[in-house]
């Protein structure tokens, strides 16, 4: 009987080996509970039918327990995968009120009561679709890849008497056809972000409906508009306690540190702590932009597999790790259109920032935005990747190479350091490898070429400029 | 490529379906990386040989990453399972200094330099065995079930030049034979505790070597002597944010709460937070003892599969969950024997408590003992099981039954509540089900029968008394 709950499923990156990936378009993330048999591609699938119910019994929640353990009737026959997903992150997600408010204000801004058609992809239990219906949308189609989750969404819609407006379709959005919708959507809304911005392949799923004409780039507003994946080097002696071991009394334990994993991006939720319960210091003068995504215009091919990034230290300190977080934004329509009380409400809901006199609806996994938002930490949190600045030398043999030890990066105030960012083929995950401390001459050269080399955004812009 | 790290492996309970269990003696927990092919039982296995190396390549760490991701030489060919285990909890475990001190003082008390033979089971990277060697043990045998971990232990022993004293055997302790040891051990030491006291089948592994005469109950000191698994009901509005959802604005979301998992015991490390970062209140006048284990005398059959427990509220409040933690203890030999400076040192190391003028070496997962001990939270933390006090009625049909909602338990100051504790067959996990509020008359009856019904310990004692 496993009391063990696996690491967050929705919020984890897909694995080439273990996790599910989408057979189409090289999309890395397939939602939990979703399947994509080839038959579904060959023969158009009727998503209005309640199919895929056949696996209920074999996966029943009660089967996880010995017979003398009590399991209430409400859970007994429910698929285990649904119970796990809901308890792992759905309660947290639905209780993240600033998140809900962010989407509410976005929908409110774009819905004209009685006129607007809304498509949601990755609808989960249907909260955003129901918001759209309450805001007066003419029609709402909620697409959800997991059979069990779609059933739950239908129950929620019924409970709120919104069946007249909201249609829940059990399918992957990549299987959605124009004929499944009453018309071209005026609004496409989705919340398919992971602990990493593209950890659930948000861009790929949106590009898919863009390219197949399910939405009309000139007509359909995509909510939210854009997102940025940031990284910042951090110093934390506390983190060292679970990532390194040197000695205890007179016993040398350093052999164990050779096994330090400086390759994987690990979520705070996987480590098992909230960042607020681990003291740390940010060492950068400014966060590094790894990815800048405009969901209306960015294309997967805009992102390079490898690109250099530079970071300048704002104080002396040892950098143990890169800490990764993201920000999603959506412009507030010109002040004339947005009533003052709406903006006030959004600000109170912690879903608005005023950025250089520009009003922007805003949602992020910045540590300061999750510190007082327990549900957001439990849905997303942040990610960490350890920094190893050892310059590994080619050894004479495997044994000699294996003996070299990892080391954290000592940073000096004002100095600039170069890393190489590798992006996985499916953009679901990345890795930052230390290259060198930038010498002053390098620095001047770098400044000249700054637009071309410091951020992925720059790389994208440069590429677009050439086209 | 999976940046995802699965939930703690060593520290999770075994699963009847997914996780590994021991084919012998109904032992629930098999250590990660350990295998138990039947051939090993049929033909005695030579644990001094470096076998089982054949699977290295297929599980190599570098295979987790795309080719353009850099993986340092020190990790490239190392088995992924070893990297995962070390990064998941070994660094944390070895940096839990009060834990190390607890074992150091236990070993120091029982080792006579040049005379004492020590057996460690579940040696991991060998720290406790090396401590024993440094303290002057005549010989130390460290038994470790995982091939890769045993290799790491051997490297540590070599690094500290203790090969003359410490022998690392790659095998399960259940395969250990008398002929594998230089003699009968004077000391058996082990740290095979999980987030739950018996989550790694500590009692079963110790009973196995007790019963097969590998150790001599009259001669061998078992370190530590005993442990207690406690549970206490807690109130936490913060916890409710990730275990229940009611509504957002005017949308009713309560359907989702029907899927609340009030059956599983979930570790804080699996939820992804430290208890210190989630405000809560303990509601009981005293913690409930679920299991009391004396590693020298307790037997698996002493524990009932089901038994009642009672808890009295020390204040009004809604109990959302049972919080589970354990305490391990070992008596300090009479003060005359233990030098004052040793006790002072142990106290400074947070490995000693003075309990009613009795000195006891002490290690626990009480929240107050992990709050300022980040590594202990990252190795163990605590466990939570949600409380559902709905009295489910037999419905006319499945649909009617499924519709009933869970509810937390409102507790009144001074009132007593009865729960039924179910223990899994392998004692790895338990469940507490609400039965009733104890009426005053019940209370008086209960007081009379208190010794027989309030704790598992009582149940055990009663049973033993009858025998």
XYZ file of C-alpha atoms in Angstrom, chain A residues 29-327:
299
model
C 4.491 17.405 -22.417
C 1.399 15.208 -22.498
C -1.060 15.969 -19.671
C -1.538 13.276 -17.005
C -4.426 10.959 -17.779
C -4.355 11.881 -21.447
C -3.674 9.225 -24.033
C -3.047 9.654 -27.681
C -3.674 6.396 -29.497
C -2.994 6.534 -33.206
C -6.565 5.424 -33.858
C -7.688 8.801 -32.605
C -5.721 10.433 -35.364
C -6.924 8.093 -38.058
C -10.597 8.348 -37.279
C -12.062 11.550 -35.962
C -13.009 11.119 -32.400
C -16.324 12.284 -31.008
C -15.309 14.148 -27.884
C -18.910 14.596 -26.767
C -19.145 10.908 -25.973
C -18.182 9.661 -22.529
C -15.679 7.118 -23.669
C -12.524 5.833 -22.061
C -14.446 4.857 -18.981
C -13.342 1.255 -19.237
C -10.183 1.590 -17.194
C -12.004 2.753 -14.084
C -12.048 -0.528 -12.251
C -8.449 -1.544 -12.700
C -7.157 1.815 -11.431
C -9.717 2.171 -8.602
C -8.420 4.163 -5.630
C -9.545 1.515 -3.128
C -7.159 -1.018 -4.680
C -4.236 0.895 -3.210
C -5.199 -0.188 0.293
C -5.357 -3.410 2.245
C -8.865 -4.703 2.807
C -9.075 -3.710 6.478
C -8.277 -0.056 5.672
C -11.448 2.032 5.381
C -12.026 3.874 2.088
C -15.130 6.109 1.911
C -17.697 5.447 -0.815
C -16.940 8.797 -2.480
C -13.406 7.596 -3.327
C -13.720 3.840 -3.622
C -14.282 3.500 -7.361
C -12.634 6.726 -8.475
C -9.512 6.282 -10.631
C -6.402 6.606 -8.543
C -4.805 8.939 -11.093
C -7.610 11.472 -10.622
C -7.380 11.381 -6.817
C -3.617 11.845 -7.040
C -3.766 14.779 -9.455
C -6.480 16.611 -7.513
C -4.717 16.141 -4.176
C -1.302 16.890 -5.606
C -2.044 20.293 -7.110
C -5.678 21.003 -8.057
C -6.796 22.146 -4.614
C -3.715 24.363 -4.446
C -4.281 25.749 -7.930
C -7.949 26.567 -7.342
C -7.138 28.238 -4.010
C -4.433 30.446 -5.534
C -6.684 33.490 -5.516
C -4.232 35.907 -7.176
C -3.942 33.364 -10.012
C -7.712 33.168 -10.343
C -7.949 36.959 -10.230
C -5.297 37.297 -12.947
C -7.391 35.188 -15.316
C -10.637 36.796 -14.204
C -9.373 40.265 -15.084
C -7.963 39.061 -18.406
C -11.282 37.444 -19.331
C -13.272 40.440 -18.131
C -11.201 42.719 -20.335
C -11.771 40.615 -23.457
C -15.334 39.338 -23.081
C -18.226 41.296 -24.524
C -21.341 39.817 -22.890
C -23.487 37.888 -25.329
C -20.941 38.142 -28.140
C -17.631 36.539 -27.237
C -16.735 32.910 -27.979
C -14.046 31.405 -25.714
C -11.805 28.376 -26.155
C -9.872 27.030 -23.170
C -7.187 24.401 -23.670
C -6.013 22.325 -20.705
C -9.202 23.176 -18.827
C -8.671 20.863 -15.842
C -11.706 21.120 -13.598
C -13.061 24.006 -15.681
C -12.677 27.014 -13.393
C -11.468 29.461 -16.063
C -14.180 28.349 -18.498
C -16.847 28.849 -15.838
C -15.439 32.320 -15.113
C -15.786 33.138 -18.809
C -19.385 31.926 -18.783
C -20.216 34.002 -15.700
C -18.681 37.024 -17.420
C -21.240 36.618 -20.182
C -19.385 34.748 -22.930
C -21.714 33.648 -25.738
C -20.150 30.205 -25.774
C -17.244 28.475 -24.063
C -15.535 25.263 -25.142
C -13.309 23.676 -22.483
C -10.852 21.123 -23.858
C -9.315 18.672 -21.379
C -7.081 15.712 -22.238
C -7.772 13.548 -19.202
C -11.036 11.620 -19.186
C -11.443 11.795 -15.427
C -10.626 15.482 -15.232
C -13.093 16.220 -18.038
C -15.778 14.338 -16.081
C -15.015 16.457 -13.035
C -15.226 19.628 -15.149
C -18.649 18.502 -16.405
C -19.849 18.001 -12.829
C -18.623 21.482 -11.899
C -20.339 23.038 -14.903
C -23.581 21.255 -14.020
C -23.347 22.242 -10.352
C -23.101 25.869 -11.442
C -25.861 25.498 -14.052
C -23.606 26.628 -16.865
C -24.278 23.694 -19.216
C -26.009 26.098 -21.591
C -22.781 28.010 -22.155
C -19.855 25.708 -21.363
C -19.173 22.569 -23.392
C -16.484 20.277 -22.004
C -14.657 18.215 -24.628
C -12.523 15.276 -23.595
C -9.662 15.429 -26.073
C -6.220 16.864 -26.578
C -6.310 20.315 -28.163
C -4.068 18.904 -30.896
C -7.037 16.711 -31.938
C -9.495 19.609 -31.917
C -11.091 20.391 -35.297
C -12.901 23.526 -36.436
C -16.145 21.546 -36.570
C -15.888 20.920 -32.807
C -16.418 24.659 -32.175
C -19.461 26.914 -32.752
C -17.169 29.396 -34.513
C -13.750 30.970 -34.457
C -12.944 31.822 -30.833
C -12.588 35.479 -29.917
C -10.541 34.423 -26.917
C -8.084 31.579 -26.337
C -7.325 31.151 -22.649
C -5.005 28.608 -21.055
C -3.080 27.975 -17.876
C -0.674 25.261 -18.853
C 2.418 26.558 -17.106
C 4.654 24.345 -15.026
C 7.303 25.176 -12.466
C 9.181 26.110 -15.631
C 7.335 28.438 -18.023
C 7.378 25.938 -20.904
C 7.431 22.864 -18.646
C 4.004 21.822 -19.934
C 4.695 22.788 -23.543
C 2.372 25.824 -23.411
C 3.897 27.402 -26.517
C 3.627 24.194 -28.565
C -0.038 23.660 -27.747
C -0.856 27.282 -28.581
C 1.209 27.259 -31.788
C -0.643 24.102 -32.819
C -4.087 25.762 -32.715
C -2.596 28.904 -34.274
C -1.103 27.013 -37.196
C -4.090 24.770 -37.847
C -6.446 27.736 -38.076
C -8.484 26.724 -35.022
C -7.966 30.292 -33.866
C -7.476 33.349 -36.055
C -4.339 35.336 -35.199
C -6.035 38.535 -36.340
C -9.221 37.988 -34.379
C -8.447 35.766 -31.398
C -6.988 37.328 -28.264
C -4.560 34.925 -26.585
C -4.648 35.070 -22.763
C -2.112 35.669 -21.334
C -0.058 37.434 -23.995
C 3.472 36.623 -22.911
C 5.843 35.111 -20.405
C 9.506 35.273 -19.442
C 11.633 32.532 -17.891
C 14.198 34.057 -15.546
C 17.230 32.657 -13.745
C 19.290 34.162 -10.950
C 22.376 32.785 -9.152
C 21.845 32.343 -5.416
C 24.017 31.820 -2.377
C 22.667 29.563 0.362
C 24.654 27.787 3.054
C 21.438 25.998 3.965
C 21.142 24.556 0.466
C 24.728 23.306 0.793
C 23.576 21.099 3.658
C 21.585 18.950 1.255
C 23.847 19.175 -1.806
C 27.367 18.632 -0.434
C 29.070 16.774 2.386
C 32.656 17.337 3.482
C 33.331 15.666 6.812
C 31.999 14.755 10.199
C 34.443 15.107 13.068
C 37.661 13.624 11.661
C 35.954 11.464 9.016
C 36.427 12.566 5.423
C 33.135 12.123 3.553
C 34.016 14.055 0.414
C 33.759 10.994 -1.843
C 30.016 11.394 -1.617
C 30.138 14.937 -3.023
C 31.520 13.563 -6.282
C 27.950 12.386 -6.842
C 26.453 15.870 -6.556
C 23.887 16.312 -9.325
C 24.745 19.639 -10.949
C 22.897 18.701 -14.155
C 19.230 18.366 -13.214
C 16.759 21.183 -12.755
C 14.981 20.246 -9.517
C 11.777 21.870 -8.279
C 11.593 23.121 -4.692
C 8.404 21.052 -4.450
C 10.477 17.983 -5.340
C 13.173 18.802 -2.795
C 10.385 19.179 -0.253
C 10.768 22.764 0.936
C 9.384 26.188 0.169
C 12.063 28.676 -0.793
C 10.827 30.894 2.038
C 11.955 28.231 4.537
C 15.527 28.149 3.166
C 17.601 31.305 3.729
C 19.364 32.480 0.556
C 20.727 35.584 -1.163
C 20.369 36.579 -4.813
C 23.822 37.422 -6.156
C 22.993 39.040 -9.516
C 22.634 42.722 -10.334
C 19.701 41.672 -12.530
C 17.969 38.381 -13.306
C 18.960 36.676 -16.550
C 16.254 36.239 -19.183
C 16.459 32.718 -20.563
C 13.311 32.661 -22.674
C 10.903 35.386 -23.733
C 7.684 34.064 -25.201
C 4.940 35.960 -27.006
C 2.134 33.442 -27.339
C 0.749 35.218 -30.430
C 3.960 35.421 -32.428
C 6.758 33.238 -30.998
C 7.532 30.010 -32.804
C 9.375 26.974 -31.436
C 12.111 27.371 -34.046
C 12.902 30.864 -32.729
C 14.749 29.342 -29.778
C 18.352 28.250 -30.098
C 19.477 24.941 -28.620
C 22.473 26.671 -27.048
C 23.217 30.303 -26.317
C 25.507 32.244 -23.981
C 24.206 34.209 -21.005
C 26.079 36.631 -18.774
C 25.476 37.626 -15.204
C 27.117 40.300 -13.043
C 27.532 39.912 -9.286
C 26.052 42.610 -7.094
C 28.003 41.387 -4.063
C 30.734 38.910 -3.101
C 29.428 35.413 -2.454
C 29.517 31.763 -3.419
C 26.829 30.831 -5.927
C 25.575 27.315 -5.200
C 22.690 27.306 -7.633
C 20.660 29.002 -10.311
C 17.138 29.697 -9.121
C 14.539 29.719 -11.903
C 11.176 31.464 -11.897
C 8.839 32.954 -14.489
C 6.539 35.910 -15.012
